[in-house]
């Protein structure tokens, strides 16, 4: 069955960086947009970034624009989220997702998700 496995989470001080990776298996990877979501305690899961199947379209939540970048390697079935200038409010569990499409806004992206990973924890301290 399809598996999405995230790695790269951890604890970092504010201003620091982390690089999250997600590797997919049993998935026709280059047929899917790939996305990252975050879920903080007591909050709903929300879209952070999405990259189209060919990497030509990349969308970011307003809260991370200019700080996070997303990339993918279709040959390796991987998608990465480079997180720079991390803030305390970025603390959350981050989930990789395979979606049928990216959406213009993050608030409707989850509707298009077909597969989810188990998540990786990111903790940013002041």
mmCIF file of C-alpha atoms in Angstrom:
data_model
loop_
_atom_site.group_PDB
_atom_site.id
_atom_site.type_symbol
_atom_site.label_atom_id
_atom_site.label_comp_id
_atom_site.label_asym_id
_atom_site.label_seq_id
_atom_site.Cartn_x
_atom_site.Cartn_y
_atom_site.Cartn_z
ATOM 1 C CA UNK A 1 0.000 0.000 0.000
ATOM 2 C CA UNK A 2 0.996 3.637 -0.358
ATOM 3 C CA UNK A 3 3.351 4.887 2.300
ATOM 4 C CA UNK A 4 4.582 8.400 2.943
ATOM 5 C CA UNK A 5 7.353 8.568 5.513
ATOM 6 C CA UNK A 6 8.504 11.869 6.914
ATOM 7 C CA UNK A 7 11.828 12.620 8.550
ATOM 8 C CA UNK A 8 13.871 15.594 9.647
ATOM 9 C CA UNK A 9 11.785 16.962 12.462
ATOM 10 C CA UNK A 10 13.285 17.948 15.781
ATOM 11 C CA UNK A 11 13.812 20.725 18.252
ATOM 12 C CA UNK A 12 15.417 24.003 17.295
ATOM 13 C CA UNK A 13 15.685 27.501 18.647
ATOM 14 C CA UNK A 14 13.818 30.366 17.078
ATOM 15 C CA UNK A 15 15.647 31.629 14.023
ATOM 16 C CA UNK A 16 17.002 28.204 13.238
ATOM 17 C CA UNK A 17 16.360 25.875 10.322
ATOM 18 C CA UNK A 18 15.106 22.379 9.677
ATOM 19 C CA UNK A 19 14.792 20.332 6.528
ATOM 20 C CA UNK A 20 11.876 17.930 6.382
ATOM 21 C CA UNK A 21 11.865 15.074 3.910
ATOM 22 C CA UNK A 22 9.164 12.708 2.770
ATOM 23 C CA UNK A 23 9.729 9.571 0.761
ATOM 24 C CA UNK A 24 6.871 7.849 -0.981
ATOM 25 C CA UNK A 25 6.512 4.197 -1.807
ATOM 26 C CA UNK A 26 3.951 2.292 -3.864
ATOM 27 C CA UNK A 27 2.790 5.609 -5.283
ATOM 28 C CA UNK A 28 2.802 6.840 -8.855
ATOM 29 C CA UNK A 29 4.714 9.775 -7.482
ATOM 30 C CA UNK A 30 4.924 12.016 -10.517
ATOM 31 C CA UNK A 31 1.164 11.858 -10.938
ATOM 32 C CA UNK A 32 0.573 13.664 -7.673
ATOM 33 C CA UNK A 33 1.016 17.094 -6.266
ATOM 34 C CA UNK A 34 2.827 16.847 -2.946
ATOM 35 C CA UNK A 35 2.072 18.962 0.066
ATOM 36 C CA UNK A 36 3.018 19.651 3.648
ATOM 37 C CA UNK A 37 0.521 20.341 6.392
ATOM 38 C CA UNK A 38 0.991 21.353 9.997
ATOM 39 C CA UNK A 39 -1.120 20.569 13.017
ATOM 40 C CA UNK A 40 -0.464 22.381 16.268
ATOM 41 C CA UNK A 41 -1.991 21.259 19.564
ATOM 42 C CA UNK A 42 -5.608 22.322 19.763
ATOM 43 C CA UNK A 43 -5.673 23.535 16.173
ATOM 44 C CA UNK A 44 -6.882 22.097 12.911
ATOM 45 C CA UNK A 45 -4.497 20.679 10.387
ATOM 46 C CA UNK A 46 -3.643 23.333 7.835
ATOM 47 C CA UNK A 47 -1.785 23.479 4.575
ATOM 48 C CA UNK A 48 1.728 24.872 4.613
ATOM 49 C CA UNK A 49 2.956 24.342 1.077
ATOM 50 C CA UNK A 50 2.190 22.446 -2.098
ATOM 51 C CA UNK A 51 4.219 21.611 -5.184
ATOM 52 C CA UNK A 52 2.753 20.477 -8.486
ATOM 53 C CA UNK A 53 3.736 17.138 -10.007
ATOM 54 C CA UNK A 54 6.316 18.773 -12.249
ATOM 55 C CA UNK A 55 7.559 21.302 -9.717
ATOM 56 C CA UNK A 56 6.372 24.192 -11.866
ATOM 57 C CA UNK A 57 3.824 25.462 -9.360
ATOM 58 C CA UNK A 58 4.639 26.044 -5.704
ATOM 59 C CA UNK A 59 2.206 27.526 -3.256
ATOM 60 C CA UNK A 60 2.805 28.623 0.311
ATOM 61 C CA UNK A 61 0.683 29.671 3.232
ATOM 62 C CA UNK A 62 1.057 33.377 3.953
ATOM 63 C CA UNK A 63 2.608 32.604 7.331
ATOM 64 C CA UNK A 64 5.612 30.843 5.779
ATOM 65 C CA UNK A 65 6.189 32.789 2.576
ATOM 66 C CA UNK A 66 9.788 33.876 2.279
ATOM 67 C CA UNK A 67 10.890 31.459 5.007
ATOM 68 C CA UNK A 68 10.011 27.986 3.691
ATOM 69 C CA UNK A 69 10.798 26.413 0.354
ATOM 70 C CA UNK A 70 9.491 23.196 -1.157
ATOM 71 C CA UNK A 71 11.116 20.943 -3.706
ATOM 72 C CA UNK A 72 10.690 17.463 -5.110
ATOM 73 C CA UNK A 73 12.759 14.825 -6.839
ATOM 74 C CA UNK A 74 10.556 12.591 -8.945
ATOM 75 C CA UNK A 75 13.410 10.190 -9.601
ATOM 76 C CA UNK A 76 13.744 9.549 -5.866
ATOM 77 C CA UNK A 77 10.057 9.858 -4.927
ATOM 78 C CA UNK A 78 10.905 12.521 -2.380
ATOM 79 C CA UNK A 79 9.603 15.920 -1.412
ATOM 80 C CA UNK A 80 11.379 18.261 0.973
ATOM 81 C CA UNK A 81 10.408 21.299 2.993
ATOM 82 C CA UNK A 82 13.253 23.609 3.888
ATOM 83 C CA UNK A 83 12.224 25.635 6.911
ATOM 84 C CA UNK A 84 14.276 28.740 7.693
ATOM 85 C CA UNK A 85 13.883 31.523 10.223
ATOM 86 C CA UNK A 86 11.720 29.284 12.345
ATOM 87 C CA UNK A 87 9.359 30.851 14.857
ATOM 88 C CA UNK A 88 7.846 29.521 18.045
ATOM 89 C CA UNK A 89 4.468 29.544 16.314
ATOM 90 C CA UNK A 90 5.784 27.078 13.709
ATOM 91 C CA UNK A 91 5.757 24.402 16.419
ATOM 92 C CA UNK A 92 3.515 21.613 15.174
ATOM 93 C CA UNK A 93 3.428 18.130 13.794
ATOM 94 C CA UNK A 94 4.136 18.279 10.063
ATOM 95 C CA UNK A 95 2.508 15.875 7.660
ATOM 96 C CA UNK A 96 3.425 14.964 4.112
ATOM 97 C CA UNK A 97 0.523 14.435 1.744
ATOM 98 C CA UNK A 98 -0.108 13.318 -1.823
ATOM 99 C CA UNK A 99 -2.842 15.343 -3.469
ATOM 100 C CA UNK A 100 -4.522 15.261 -6.836
ATOM 101 C CA UNK A 101 -3.827 18.960 -7.245
ATOM 102 C CA UNK A 102 -2.476 22.003 -5.502
ATOM 103 C CA UNK A 103 -5.014 24.703 -4.752
ATOM 104 C CA UNK A 104 -4.648 28.445 -4.976
ATOM 105 C CA UNK A 105 -5.309 28.772 -1.277
ATOM 106 C CA UNK A 106 -4.257 26.426 1.517
ATOM 107 C CA UNK A 107 -7.673 26.267 3.166
ATOM 108 C CA UNK A 108 -9.144 23.950 0.536
ATOM 109 C CA UNK A 109 -6.069 21.815 -0.115
ATOM 110 C CA UNK A 110 -6.960 18.998 2.284
ATOM 111 C CA UNK A 111 -10.018 18.152 0.205
ATOM 112 C CA UNK A 112 -7.714 16.972 -2.569
ATOM 113 C CA UNK A 113 -5.432 14.807 -0.431
ATOM 114 C CA UNK A 114 -5.469 11.119 -1.227
ATOM 115 C CA UNK A 115 -2.692 9.930 1.091
ATOM 116 C CA UNK A 116 -1.174 11.112 4.358
ATOM 117 C CA UNK A 117 2.040 10.376 6.151
ATOM 118 C CA UNK A 118 2.307 9.820 9.895
ATOM 119 C CA UNK A 119 3.939 13.142 10.573
ATOM 120 C CA UNK A 120 7.117 14.453 12.153
ATOM 121 C CA UNK A 121 7.289 16.793 15.131
ATOM 122 C CA UNK A 122 8.846 20.231 14.882
ATOM 123 C CA UNK A 123 9.390 22.142 18.101
ATOM 124 C CA UNK A 124 10.721 25.679 18.078
ATOM 125 C CA UNK A 125 11.781 27.237 21.360
ATOM 126 C CA UNK A 126 12.415 30.874 22.184
#
